[in-house]
Tab-separated table of C-alpha atoms and ligand atoms in Angstrom:
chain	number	residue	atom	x	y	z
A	8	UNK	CA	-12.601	-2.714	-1.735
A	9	UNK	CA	-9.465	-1.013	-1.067
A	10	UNK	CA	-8.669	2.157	-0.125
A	11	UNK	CA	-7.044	4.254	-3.048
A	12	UNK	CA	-7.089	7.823	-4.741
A	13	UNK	CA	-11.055	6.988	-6.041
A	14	UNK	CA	-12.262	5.836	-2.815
A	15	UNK	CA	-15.334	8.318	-1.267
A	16	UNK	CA	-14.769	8.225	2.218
A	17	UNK	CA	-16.882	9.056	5.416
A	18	UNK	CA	-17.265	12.898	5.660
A	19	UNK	CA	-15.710	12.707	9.649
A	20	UNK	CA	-12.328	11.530	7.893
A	21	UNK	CA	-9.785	14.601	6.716
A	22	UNK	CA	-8.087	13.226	3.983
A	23	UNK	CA	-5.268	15.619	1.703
A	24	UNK	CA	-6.828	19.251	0.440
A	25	UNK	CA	-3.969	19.838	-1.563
A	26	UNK	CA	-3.758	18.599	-5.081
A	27	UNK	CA	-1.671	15.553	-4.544
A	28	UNK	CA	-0.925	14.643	-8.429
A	29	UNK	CA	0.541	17.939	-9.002
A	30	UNK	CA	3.209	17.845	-6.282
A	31	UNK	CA	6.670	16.652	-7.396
A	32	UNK	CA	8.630	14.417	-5.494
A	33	UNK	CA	10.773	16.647	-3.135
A	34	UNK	CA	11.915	13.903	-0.628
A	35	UNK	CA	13.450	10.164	-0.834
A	36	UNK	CA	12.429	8.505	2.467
A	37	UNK	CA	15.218	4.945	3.090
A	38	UNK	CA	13.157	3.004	5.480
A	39	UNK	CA	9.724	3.611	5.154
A	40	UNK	CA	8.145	1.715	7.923
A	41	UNK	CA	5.703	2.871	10.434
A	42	UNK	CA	7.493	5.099	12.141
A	43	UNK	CA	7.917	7.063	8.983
A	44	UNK	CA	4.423	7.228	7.959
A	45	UNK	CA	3.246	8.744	11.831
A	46	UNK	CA	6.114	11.094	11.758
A	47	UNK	CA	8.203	12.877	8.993
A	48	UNK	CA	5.101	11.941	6.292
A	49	UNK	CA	2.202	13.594	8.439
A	50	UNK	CA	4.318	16.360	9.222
A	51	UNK	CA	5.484	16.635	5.423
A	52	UNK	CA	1.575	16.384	4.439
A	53	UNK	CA	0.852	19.098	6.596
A	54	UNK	CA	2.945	21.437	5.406
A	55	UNK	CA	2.102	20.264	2.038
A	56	UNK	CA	-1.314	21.239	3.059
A	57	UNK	CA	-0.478	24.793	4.835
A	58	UNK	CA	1.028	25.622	1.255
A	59	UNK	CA	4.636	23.785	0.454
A	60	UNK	CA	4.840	22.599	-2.739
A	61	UNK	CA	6.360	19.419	-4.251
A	62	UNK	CA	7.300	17.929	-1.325
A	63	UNK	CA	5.960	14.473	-2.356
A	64	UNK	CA	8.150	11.256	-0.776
A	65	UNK	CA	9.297	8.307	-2.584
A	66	UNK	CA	9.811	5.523	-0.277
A	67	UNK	CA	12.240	3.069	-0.330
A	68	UNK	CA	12.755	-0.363	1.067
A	69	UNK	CA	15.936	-1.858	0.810
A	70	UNK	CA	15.194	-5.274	1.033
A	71	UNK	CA	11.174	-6.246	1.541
A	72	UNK	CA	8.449	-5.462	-0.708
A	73	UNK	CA	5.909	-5.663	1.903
A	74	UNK	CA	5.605	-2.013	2.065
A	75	UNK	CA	5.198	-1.117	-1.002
A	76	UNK	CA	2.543	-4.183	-1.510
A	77	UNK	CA	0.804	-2.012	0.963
A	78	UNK	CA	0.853	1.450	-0.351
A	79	UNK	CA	1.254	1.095	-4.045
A	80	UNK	CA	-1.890	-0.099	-5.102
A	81	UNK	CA	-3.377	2.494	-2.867
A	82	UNK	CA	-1.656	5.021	-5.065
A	83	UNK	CA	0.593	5.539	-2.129
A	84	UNK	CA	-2.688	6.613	0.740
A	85	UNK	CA	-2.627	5.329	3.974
A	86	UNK	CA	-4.924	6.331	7.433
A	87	UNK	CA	-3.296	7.473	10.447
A	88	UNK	CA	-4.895	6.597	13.787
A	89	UNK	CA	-4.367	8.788	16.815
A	90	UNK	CA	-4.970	6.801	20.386
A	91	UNK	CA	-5.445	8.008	23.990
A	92	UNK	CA	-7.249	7.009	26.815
A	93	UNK	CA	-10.306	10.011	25.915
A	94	UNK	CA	-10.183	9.779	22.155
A	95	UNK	CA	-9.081	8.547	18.980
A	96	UNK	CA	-9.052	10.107	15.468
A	97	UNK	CA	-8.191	8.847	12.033
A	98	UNK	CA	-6.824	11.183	9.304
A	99	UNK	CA	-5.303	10.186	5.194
A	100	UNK	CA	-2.029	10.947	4.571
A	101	UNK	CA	-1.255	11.969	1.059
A	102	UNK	CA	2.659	12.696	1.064
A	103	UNK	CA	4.009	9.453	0.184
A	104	UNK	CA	3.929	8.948	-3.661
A	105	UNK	CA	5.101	5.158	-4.403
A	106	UNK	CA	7.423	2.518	-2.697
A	107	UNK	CA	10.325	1.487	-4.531
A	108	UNK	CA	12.016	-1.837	-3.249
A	109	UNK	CA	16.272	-1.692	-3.787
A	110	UNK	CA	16.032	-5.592	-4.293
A	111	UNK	CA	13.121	-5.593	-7.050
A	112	UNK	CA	14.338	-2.080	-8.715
A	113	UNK	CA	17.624	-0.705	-7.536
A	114	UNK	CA	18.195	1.937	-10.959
A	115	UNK	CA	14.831	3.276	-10.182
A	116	UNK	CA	16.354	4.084	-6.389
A	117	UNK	CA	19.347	5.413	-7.971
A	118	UNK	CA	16.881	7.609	-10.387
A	119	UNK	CA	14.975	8.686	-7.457
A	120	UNK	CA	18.316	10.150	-6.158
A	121	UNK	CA	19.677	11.602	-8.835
A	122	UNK	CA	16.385	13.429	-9.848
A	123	UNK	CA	16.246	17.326	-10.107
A	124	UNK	CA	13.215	17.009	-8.269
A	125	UNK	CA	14.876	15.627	-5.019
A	126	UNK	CA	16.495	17.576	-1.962
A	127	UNK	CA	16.090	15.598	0.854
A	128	UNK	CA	17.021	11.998	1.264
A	129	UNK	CA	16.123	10.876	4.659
A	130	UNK	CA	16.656	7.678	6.634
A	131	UNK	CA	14.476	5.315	9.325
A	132	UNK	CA	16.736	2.414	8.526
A	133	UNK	CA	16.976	1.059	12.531
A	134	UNK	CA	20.362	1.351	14.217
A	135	UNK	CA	21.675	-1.805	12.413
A	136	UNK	CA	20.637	-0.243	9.285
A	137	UNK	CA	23.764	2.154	9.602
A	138	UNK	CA	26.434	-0.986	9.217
A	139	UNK	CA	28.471	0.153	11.997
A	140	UNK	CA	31.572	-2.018	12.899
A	141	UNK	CA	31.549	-2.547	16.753
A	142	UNK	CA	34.403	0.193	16.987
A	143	UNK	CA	31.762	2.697	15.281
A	144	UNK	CA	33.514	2.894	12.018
A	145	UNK	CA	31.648	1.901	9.007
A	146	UNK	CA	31.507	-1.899	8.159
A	147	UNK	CA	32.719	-1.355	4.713
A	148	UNK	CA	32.223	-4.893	3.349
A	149	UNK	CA	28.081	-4.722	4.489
A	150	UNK	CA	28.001	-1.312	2.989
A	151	UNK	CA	29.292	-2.883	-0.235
A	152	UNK	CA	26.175	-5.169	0.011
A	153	UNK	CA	23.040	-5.266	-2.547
A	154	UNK	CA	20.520	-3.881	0.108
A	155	UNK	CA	23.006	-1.207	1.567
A	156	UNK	CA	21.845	2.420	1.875
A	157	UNK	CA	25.356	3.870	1.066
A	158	UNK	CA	25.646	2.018	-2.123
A	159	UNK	CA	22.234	3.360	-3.640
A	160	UNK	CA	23.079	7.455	-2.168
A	161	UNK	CA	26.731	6.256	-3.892
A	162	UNK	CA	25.060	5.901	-6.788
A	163	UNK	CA	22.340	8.272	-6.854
A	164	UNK	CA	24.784	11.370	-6.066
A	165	UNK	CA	27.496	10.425	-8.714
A	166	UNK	CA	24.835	10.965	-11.025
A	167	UNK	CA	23.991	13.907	-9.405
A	168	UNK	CA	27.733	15.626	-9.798
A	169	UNK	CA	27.812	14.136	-13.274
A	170	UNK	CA	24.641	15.883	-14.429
A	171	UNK	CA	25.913	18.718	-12.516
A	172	UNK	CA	23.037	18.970	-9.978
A	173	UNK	CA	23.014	20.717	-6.545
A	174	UNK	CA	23.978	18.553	-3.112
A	175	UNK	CA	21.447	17.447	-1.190
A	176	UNK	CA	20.378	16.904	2.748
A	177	UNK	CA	21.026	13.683	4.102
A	178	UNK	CA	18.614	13.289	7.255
A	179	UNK	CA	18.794	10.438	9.509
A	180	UNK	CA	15.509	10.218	12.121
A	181	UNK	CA	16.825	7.285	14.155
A	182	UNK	CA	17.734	6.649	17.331
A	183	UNK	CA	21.539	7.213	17.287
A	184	UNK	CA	23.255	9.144	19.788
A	185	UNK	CA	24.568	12.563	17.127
A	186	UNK	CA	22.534	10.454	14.148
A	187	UNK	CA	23.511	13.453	11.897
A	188	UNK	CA	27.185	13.465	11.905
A	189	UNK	CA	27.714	9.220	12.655
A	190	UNK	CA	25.687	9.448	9.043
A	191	UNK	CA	28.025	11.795	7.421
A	192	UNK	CA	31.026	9.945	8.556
A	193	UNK	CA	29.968	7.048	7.514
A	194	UNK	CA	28.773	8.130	3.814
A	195	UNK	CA	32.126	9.829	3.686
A	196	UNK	CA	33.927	6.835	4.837
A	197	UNK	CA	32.064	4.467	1.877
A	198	UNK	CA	32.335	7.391	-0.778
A	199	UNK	CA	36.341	7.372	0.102
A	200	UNK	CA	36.561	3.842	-0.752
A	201	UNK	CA	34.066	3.610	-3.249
A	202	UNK	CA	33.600	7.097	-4.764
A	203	UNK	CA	36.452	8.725	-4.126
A	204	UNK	CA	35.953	11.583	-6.491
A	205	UNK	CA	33.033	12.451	-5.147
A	206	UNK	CA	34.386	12.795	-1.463
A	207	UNK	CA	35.375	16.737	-2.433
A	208	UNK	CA	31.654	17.209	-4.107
A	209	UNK	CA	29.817	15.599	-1.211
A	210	UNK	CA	31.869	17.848	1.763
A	211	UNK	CA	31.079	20.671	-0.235
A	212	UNK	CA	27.403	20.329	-1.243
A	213	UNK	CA	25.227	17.970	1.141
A	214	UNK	CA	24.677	18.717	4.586
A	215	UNK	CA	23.466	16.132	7.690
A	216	UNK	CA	21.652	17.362	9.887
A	217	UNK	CA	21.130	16.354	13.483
A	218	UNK	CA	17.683	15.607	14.483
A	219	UNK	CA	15.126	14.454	17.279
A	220	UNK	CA	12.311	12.451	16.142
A	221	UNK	CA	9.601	11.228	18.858
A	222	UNK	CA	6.344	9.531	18.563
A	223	UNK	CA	5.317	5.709	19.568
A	224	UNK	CA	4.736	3.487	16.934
A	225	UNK	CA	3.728	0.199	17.850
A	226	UNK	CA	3.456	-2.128	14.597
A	227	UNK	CA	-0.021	-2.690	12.834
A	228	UNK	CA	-1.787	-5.337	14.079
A	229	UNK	CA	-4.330	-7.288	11.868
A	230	UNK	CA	-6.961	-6.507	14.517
A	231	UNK	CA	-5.908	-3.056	13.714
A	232	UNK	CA	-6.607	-3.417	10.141
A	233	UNK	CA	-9.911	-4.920	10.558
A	234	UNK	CA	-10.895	-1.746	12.567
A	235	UNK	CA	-9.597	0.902	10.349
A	236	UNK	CA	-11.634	-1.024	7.605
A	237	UNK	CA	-15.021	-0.587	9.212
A	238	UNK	CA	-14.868	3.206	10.028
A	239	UNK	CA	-13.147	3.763	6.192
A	240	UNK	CA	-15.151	1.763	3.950
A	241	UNK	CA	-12.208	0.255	2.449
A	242	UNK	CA	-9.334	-1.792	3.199
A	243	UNK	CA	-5.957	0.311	4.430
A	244	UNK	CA	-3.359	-2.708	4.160
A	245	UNK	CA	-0.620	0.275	5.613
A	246	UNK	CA	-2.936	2.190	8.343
A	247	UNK	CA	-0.728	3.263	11.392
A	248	UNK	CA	-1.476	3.569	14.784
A	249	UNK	CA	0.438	6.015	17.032
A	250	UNK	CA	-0.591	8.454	20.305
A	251	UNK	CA	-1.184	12.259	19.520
A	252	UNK	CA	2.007	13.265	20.729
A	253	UNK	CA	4.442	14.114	18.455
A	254	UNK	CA	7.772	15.774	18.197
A	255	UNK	CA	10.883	17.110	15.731
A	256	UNK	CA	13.540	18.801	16.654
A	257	UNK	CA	16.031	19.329	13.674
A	258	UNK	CA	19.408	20.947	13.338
A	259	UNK	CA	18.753	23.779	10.865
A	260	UNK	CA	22.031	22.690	8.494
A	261	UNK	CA	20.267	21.872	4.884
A	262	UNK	CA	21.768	21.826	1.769
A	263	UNK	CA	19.123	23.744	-0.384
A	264	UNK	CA	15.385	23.939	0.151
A	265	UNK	CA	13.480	21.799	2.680
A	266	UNK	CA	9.404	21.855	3.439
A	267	UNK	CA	8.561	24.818	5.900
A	268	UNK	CA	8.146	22.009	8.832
A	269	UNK	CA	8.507	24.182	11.453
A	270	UNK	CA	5.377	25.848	10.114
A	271	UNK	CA	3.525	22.392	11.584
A	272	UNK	CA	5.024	21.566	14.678
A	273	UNK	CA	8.845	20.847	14.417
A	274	UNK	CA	11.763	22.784	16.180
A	275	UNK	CA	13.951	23.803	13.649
A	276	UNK	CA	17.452	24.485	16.184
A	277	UNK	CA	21.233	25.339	15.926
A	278	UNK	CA	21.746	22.324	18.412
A	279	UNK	CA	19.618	19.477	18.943
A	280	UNK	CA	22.265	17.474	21.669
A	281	UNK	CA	20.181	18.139	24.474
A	282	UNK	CA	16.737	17.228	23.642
A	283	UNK	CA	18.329	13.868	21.353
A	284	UNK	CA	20.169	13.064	24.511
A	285	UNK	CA	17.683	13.549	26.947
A	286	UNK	CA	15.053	10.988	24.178
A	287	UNK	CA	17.690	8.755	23.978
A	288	UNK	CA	18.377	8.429	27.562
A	289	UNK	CA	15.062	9.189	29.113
A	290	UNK	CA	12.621	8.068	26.489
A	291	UNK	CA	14.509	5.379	24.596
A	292	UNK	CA	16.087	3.988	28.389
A	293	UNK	CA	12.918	3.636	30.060
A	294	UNK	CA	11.517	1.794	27.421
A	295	UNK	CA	14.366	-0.461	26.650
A	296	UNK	CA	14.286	-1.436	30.669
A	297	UNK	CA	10.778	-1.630	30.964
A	298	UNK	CA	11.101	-4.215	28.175
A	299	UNK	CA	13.495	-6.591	29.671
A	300	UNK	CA	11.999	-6.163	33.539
A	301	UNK	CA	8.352	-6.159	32.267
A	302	UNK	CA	9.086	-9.550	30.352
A	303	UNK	CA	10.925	-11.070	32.775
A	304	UNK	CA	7.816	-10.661	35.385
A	305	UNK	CA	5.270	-12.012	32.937
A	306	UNK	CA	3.525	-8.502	31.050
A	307	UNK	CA	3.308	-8.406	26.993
A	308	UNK	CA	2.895	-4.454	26.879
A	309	UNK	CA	4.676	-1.116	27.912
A	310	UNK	CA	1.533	-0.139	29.612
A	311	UNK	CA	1.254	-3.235	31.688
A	312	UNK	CA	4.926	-2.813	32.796
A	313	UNK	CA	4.093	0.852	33.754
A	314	UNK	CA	1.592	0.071	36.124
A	315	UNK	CA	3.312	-2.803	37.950
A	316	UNK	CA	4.739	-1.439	41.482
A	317	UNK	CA	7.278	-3.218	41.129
A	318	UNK	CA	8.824	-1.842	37.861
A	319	UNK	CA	7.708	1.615	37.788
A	320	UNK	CA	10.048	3.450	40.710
A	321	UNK	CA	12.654	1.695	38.937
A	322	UNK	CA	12.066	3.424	35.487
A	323	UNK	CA	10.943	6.104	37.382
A	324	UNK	CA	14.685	6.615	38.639
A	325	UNK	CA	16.462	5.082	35.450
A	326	UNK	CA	14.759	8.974	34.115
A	327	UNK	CA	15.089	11.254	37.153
A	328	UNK	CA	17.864	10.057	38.985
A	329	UNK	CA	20.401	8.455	36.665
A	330	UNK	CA	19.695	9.598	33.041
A	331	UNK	CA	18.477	13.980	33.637
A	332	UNK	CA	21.572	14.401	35.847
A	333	UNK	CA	23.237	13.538	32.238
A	334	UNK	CA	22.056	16.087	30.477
A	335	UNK	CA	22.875	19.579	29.675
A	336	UNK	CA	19.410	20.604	29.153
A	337	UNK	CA	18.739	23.698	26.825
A	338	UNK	CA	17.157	26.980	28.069
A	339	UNK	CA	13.353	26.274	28.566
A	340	UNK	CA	13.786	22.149	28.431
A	341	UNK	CA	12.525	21.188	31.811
A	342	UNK	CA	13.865	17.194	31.936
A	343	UNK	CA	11.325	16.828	35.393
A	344	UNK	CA	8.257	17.763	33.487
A	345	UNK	CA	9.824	15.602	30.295
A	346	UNK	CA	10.050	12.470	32.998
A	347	UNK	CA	6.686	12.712	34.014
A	348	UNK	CA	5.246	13.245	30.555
A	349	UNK	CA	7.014	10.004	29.780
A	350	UNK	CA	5.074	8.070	32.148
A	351	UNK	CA	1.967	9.118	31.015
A	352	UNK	CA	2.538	8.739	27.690
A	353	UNK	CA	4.017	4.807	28.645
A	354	UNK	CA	0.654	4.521	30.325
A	355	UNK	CA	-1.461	5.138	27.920
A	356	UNK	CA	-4.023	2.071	27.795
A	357	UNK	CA	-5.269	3.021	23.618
A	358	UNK	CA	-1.850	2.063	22.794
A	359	UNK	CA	-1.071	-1.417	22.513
A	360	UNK	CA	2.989	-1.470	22.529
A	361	UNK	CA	4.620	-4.390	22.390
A	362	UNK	CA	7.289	-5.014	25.045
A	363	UNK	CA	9.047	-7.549	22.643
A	364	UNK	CA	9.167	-5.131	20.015
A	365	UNK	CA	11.153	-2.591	22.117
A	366	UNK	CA	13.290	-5.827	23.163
A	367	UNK	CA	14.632	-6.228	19.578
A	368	UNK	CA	18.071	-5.485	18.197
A	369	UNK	CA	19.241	-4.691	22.179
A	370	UNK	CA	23.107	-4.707	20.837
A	371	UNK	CA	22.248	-1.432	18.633
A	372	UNK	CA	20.480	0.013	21.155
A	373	UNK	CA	21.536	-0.221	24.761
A	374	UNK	CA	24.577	1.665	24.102
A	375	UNK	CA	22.827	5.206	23.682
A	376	UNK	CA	19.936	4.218	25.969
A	377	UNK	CA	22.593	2.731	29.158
A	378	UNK	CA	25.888	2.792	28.959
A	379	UNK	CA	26.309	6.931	28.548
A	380	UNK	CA	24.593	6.946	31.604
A	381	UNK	CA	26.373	4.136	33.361
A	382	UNK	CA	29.641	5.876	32.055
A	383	UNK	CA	28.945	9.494	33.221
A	384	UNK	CA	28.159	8.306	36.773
A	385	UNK	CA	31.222	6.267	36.800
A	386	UNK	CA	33.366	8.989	35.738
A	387	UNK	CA	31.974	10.637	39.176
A	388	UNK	CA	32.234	7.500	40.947
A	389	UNK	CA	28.760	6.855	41.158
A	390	UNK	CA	26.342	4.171	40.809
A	391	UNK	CA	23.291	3.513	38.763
A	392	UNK	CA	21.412	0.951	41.070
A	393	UNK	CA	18.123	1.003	38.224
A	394	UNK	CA	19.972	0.756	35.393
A	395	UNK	CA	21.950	-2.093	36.900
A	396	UNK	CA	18.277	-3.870	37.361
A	397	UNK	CA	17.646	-3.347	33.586
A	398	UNK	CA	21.583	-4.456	32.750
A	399	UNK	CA	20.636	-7.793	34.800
A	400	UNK	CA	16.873	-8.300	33.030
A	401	UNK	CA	18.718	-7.981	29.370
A	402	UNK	CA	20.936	-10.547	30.382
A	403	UNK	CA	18.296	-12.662	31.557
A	404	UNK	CA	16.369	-12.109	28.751
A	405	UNK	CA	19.088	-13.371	26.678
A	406	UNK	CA	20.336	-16.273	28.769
A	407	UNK	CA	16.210	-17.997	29.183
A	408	UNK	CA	15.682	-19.148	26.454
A	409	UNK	CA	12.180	-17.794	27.024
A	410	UNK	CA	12.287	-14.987	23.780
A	411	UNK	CA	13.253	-15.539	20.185
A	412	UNK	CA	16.180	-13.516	20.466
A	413	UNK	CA	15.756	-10.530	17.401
A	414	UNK	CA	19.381	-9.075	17.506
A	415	UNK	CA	22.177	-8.860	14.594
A	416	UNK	CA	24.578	-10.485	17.291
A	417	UNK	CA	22.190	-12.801	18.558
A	418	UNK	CA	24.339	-16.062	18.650
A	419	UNK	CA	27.168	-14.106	20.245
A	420	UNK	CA	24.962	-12.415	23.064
A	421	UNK	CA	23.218	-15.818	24.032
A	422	UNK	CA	25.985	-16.909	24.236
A	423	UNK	CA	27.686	-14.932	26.819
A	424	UNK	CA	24.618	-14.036	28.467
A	425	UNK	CA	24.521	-17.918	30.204
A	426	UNK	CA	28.427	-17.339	31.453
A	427	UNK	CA	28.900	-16.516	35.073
A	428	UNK	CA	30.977	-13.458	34.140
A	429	UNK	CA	27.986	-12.297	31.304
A	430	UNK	CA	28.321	-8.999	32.760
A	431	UNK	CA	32.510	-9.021	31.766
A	432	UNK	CA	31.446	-10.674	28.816
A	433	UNK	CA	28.765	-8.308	27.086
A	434	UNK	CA	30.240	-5.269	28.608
A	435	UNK	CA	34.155	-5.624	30.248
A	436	UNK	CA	37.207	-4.664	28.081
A	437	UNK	CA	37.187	-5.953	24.441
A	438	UNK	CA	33.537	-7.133	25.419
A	439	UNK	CA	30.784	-7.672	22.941
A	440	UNK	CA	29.147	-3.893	23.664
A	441	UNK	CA	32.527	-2.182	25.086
A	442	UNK	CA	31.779	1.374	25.804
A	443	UNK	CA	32.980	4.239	28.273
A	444	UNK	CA	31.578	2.182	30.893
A	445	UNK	CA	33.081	-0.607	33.148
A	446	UNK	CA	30.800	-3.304	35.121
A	447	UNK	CA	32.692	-3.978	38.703
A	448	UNK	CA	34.762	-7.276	38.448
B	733	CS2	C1	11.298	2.177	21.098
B	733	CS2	C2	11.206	3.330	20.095
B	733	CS2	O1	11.221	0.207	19.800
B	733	CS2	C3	11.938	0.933	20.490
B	733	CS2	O2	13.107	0.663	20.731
B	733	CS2	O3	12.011	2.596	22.203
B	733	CS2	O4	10.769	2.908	18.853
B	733	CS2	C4	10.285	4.447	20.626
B	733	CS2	O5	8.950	4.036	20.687
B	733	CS2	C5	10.397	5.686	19.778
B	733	CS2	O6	11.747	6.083	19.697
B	733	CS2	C6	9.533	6.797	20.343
B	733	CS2	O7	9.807	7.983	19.694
């Protein structure tokens, strides 16, 4: 049987108390993967619970229907799973309403958009997802694609002006170094040569905020599935798994009403810089190095990697010594205490997290994860001996042959990965990943 709005489930599981039908549809989530539905959606169905009304999310996928094959016949109810070493607990989440696919229906994303209803759109697209142009800029011939995010917002806010409806908040919750603002350039920069009427309209009526979004994700596995199934009574084809840690920090710039989040948990700020920076840096760098050096000596999972000798001083230092001395940290954020939450959290043994998965799309990532470091030492004519190990595991990583290699410039970085000069290559003037960082010749 599967799990959906009629299903009687075990007392010990807390499913919605609020009356889920009668909430309109507040929120338009692009990118509605897992990381969505153990983050903004449980903190979204908690305040939904404390009192918020109509905060109900439509999610979108751009391109696959898998998602919504998962959640629509289960009138949009999934099971969260909480993991650590002492416990586990599993919870229903109620705020997601339906999937919409851009491929299958693209009017009924542009609907979703333009609806009276909607205030938020927010976005889990994956750095690629963005369409940036290696110079930042927005690749405008991509963003003129079917599956492109700008094209449906386009869409969905020139109906918006035309029916002479409010702005609304454009969030991104990725992992991009200043995610709010690269998204509001970049929607500006498609609306200017798409829209450009509604370039006045959109500077004067949405907002995008900055934000910090933290909790690990590692995908669903069908083991997983089988679990959740037993202890539910009923098959949850979208259960997520995730640890119980869990944080927001947003940039309190909205356009018109949002759900009282801060009421549940998140840090509503003037400034989130510090505490994205430090995630990015410490968080996001640790894990992208423990990927490459914990494949390249033999583990499949983040906690493995953790616990070799061998590998753990080194992320150890990528956090203390080369990333925190980056960061202007905010009153009251201790970046010592952040390290060494990291490696607890990286060690937790519930959690199976895929090294591999962290290893994808490296080109999108290692930017904000490495090179700001690598750069901000260099400006002070220092070194980064740990991050070096993790620039020299990528490279191997790419250059094996070992790995499928799951990266938008895959050929490219394979490529130059197996030259003697990969490190002028990938990273050198005019390289593939230029940044504000040189390698040594
Ligand atoms: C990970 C992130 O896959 C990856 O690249 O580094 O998904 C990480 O687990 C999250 O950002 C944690 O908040």
């Amino acid at each position: 049987m599967r799990l959906s709005a009629d299903t009687r489930l075990p007392s010990s599981i807390a499913a919605p108390a609020y009356d889920r039908a009668a909430q309109a549809s507040g929120i338009v989530h692009f990118g509605i993967g897992a990381f969505h539905r153990a983050h903004q959606a449980v903190y979204t169905d908690d305040a939904m619970a404390a009192g918020d009304r109509d905060w109900g999310i439509v999610g979108v996928s751009l391109r696959s229907g898998d998602v919504a094959a998962q959640l629509n016949p289960q009138d949009g109810l999934y099971s969260i799973s909480t993991r650590s070493a002492a416990d586990a607990s599993l919870r229903l989440i109620g705020a997601v309403r339906h999937v919409l696919v851009g491929s299958v229906a693209p009017q009924a994303v542009i609907d979703a958009v333009a609806a009276p209803t909607t205030h938020i759109l927010s976005f889990t697209v994956t750095e690629k997802g963005y369409l940036r142009a290696a110079d930042g800029t927005l690749d405008l011939a991509a963003a003129r694609g079917a599956s492109s995010l700008y094209r449906f917002v386009g869409a969905g806010l020139a109906a918006r002006k035309a029916a002479g409806l409010p702005g609304v908040t454009l969030l991104s919750c990725d992992n991009l170094a200043n995610n709010g603002a690269v998204l509001g350039g970049l929607m500006r920069q498609y609306l200017v040569a798409a829209h450009p009427d509604l370039v006045d309209w959109f500077d004067a009526n949405c907002r995008c905020p900055a934000t910090m979004i933290d909790r690990i994700v590692p995908a669903t596995t069908d083991a997983d599935r089988d679990a959740i199934e037993a202890a539910l009574g009923a098959r949850d084809e979208g259960t997520v798994v995730t640890e119980d840690f869990r944080q927001w920090v947003i940039e309190d710039d909205f356009a018109g009403p949002r759900p009282r989040w801060e009421q549940v948990g998140a840090e509503l700020v003037a400034d989130v810089a510090s505490y994205e920076t430090a995630k990015l840096r410490m968080l996001n760098g640790a894990h992208s190095a423990l990927a490459y050096i914990g494949l390249g000596r033999g583990h499949d999972y983040v906690h493995q990697a953790i616990a070799d000798p061998a590998i753990r001083p080194v992320v150890e230092a990528i956090m203390r010594r080369e990333a925190a001395p980056t960061i202007d940290a905010a009153p009251g954020q201790n970046l010592d205490a952040y390290a060494a939450s990291l490696l607890d959290r990286f060690a937790n043994p519930a959690l199976a997290h895929r090294l591999i998965q962290i290893a994808m799309d490296g080109s999108q990532k290692i930017p904000q994860r490495w090179l700001e470091t690598l750069a901000w030492h260099q400006q002070r004519g220092d070194t980064c001996p740990s991050l070096g190990l993790a620039i020299d595991a990528w490279i191997d990583f790419l250059a094996s042959g070992r790995w499928p290699i799951d990266d938008p410039m895959a050929d490219a970085l394979r490529e130059a990965a197996v030259q003697p000069d990969a490190r002028q290559r990938l990273f050198g003037a005019g390289g593939l990943l230029a940044s504000g960082w040189r390698p040594e010749p």
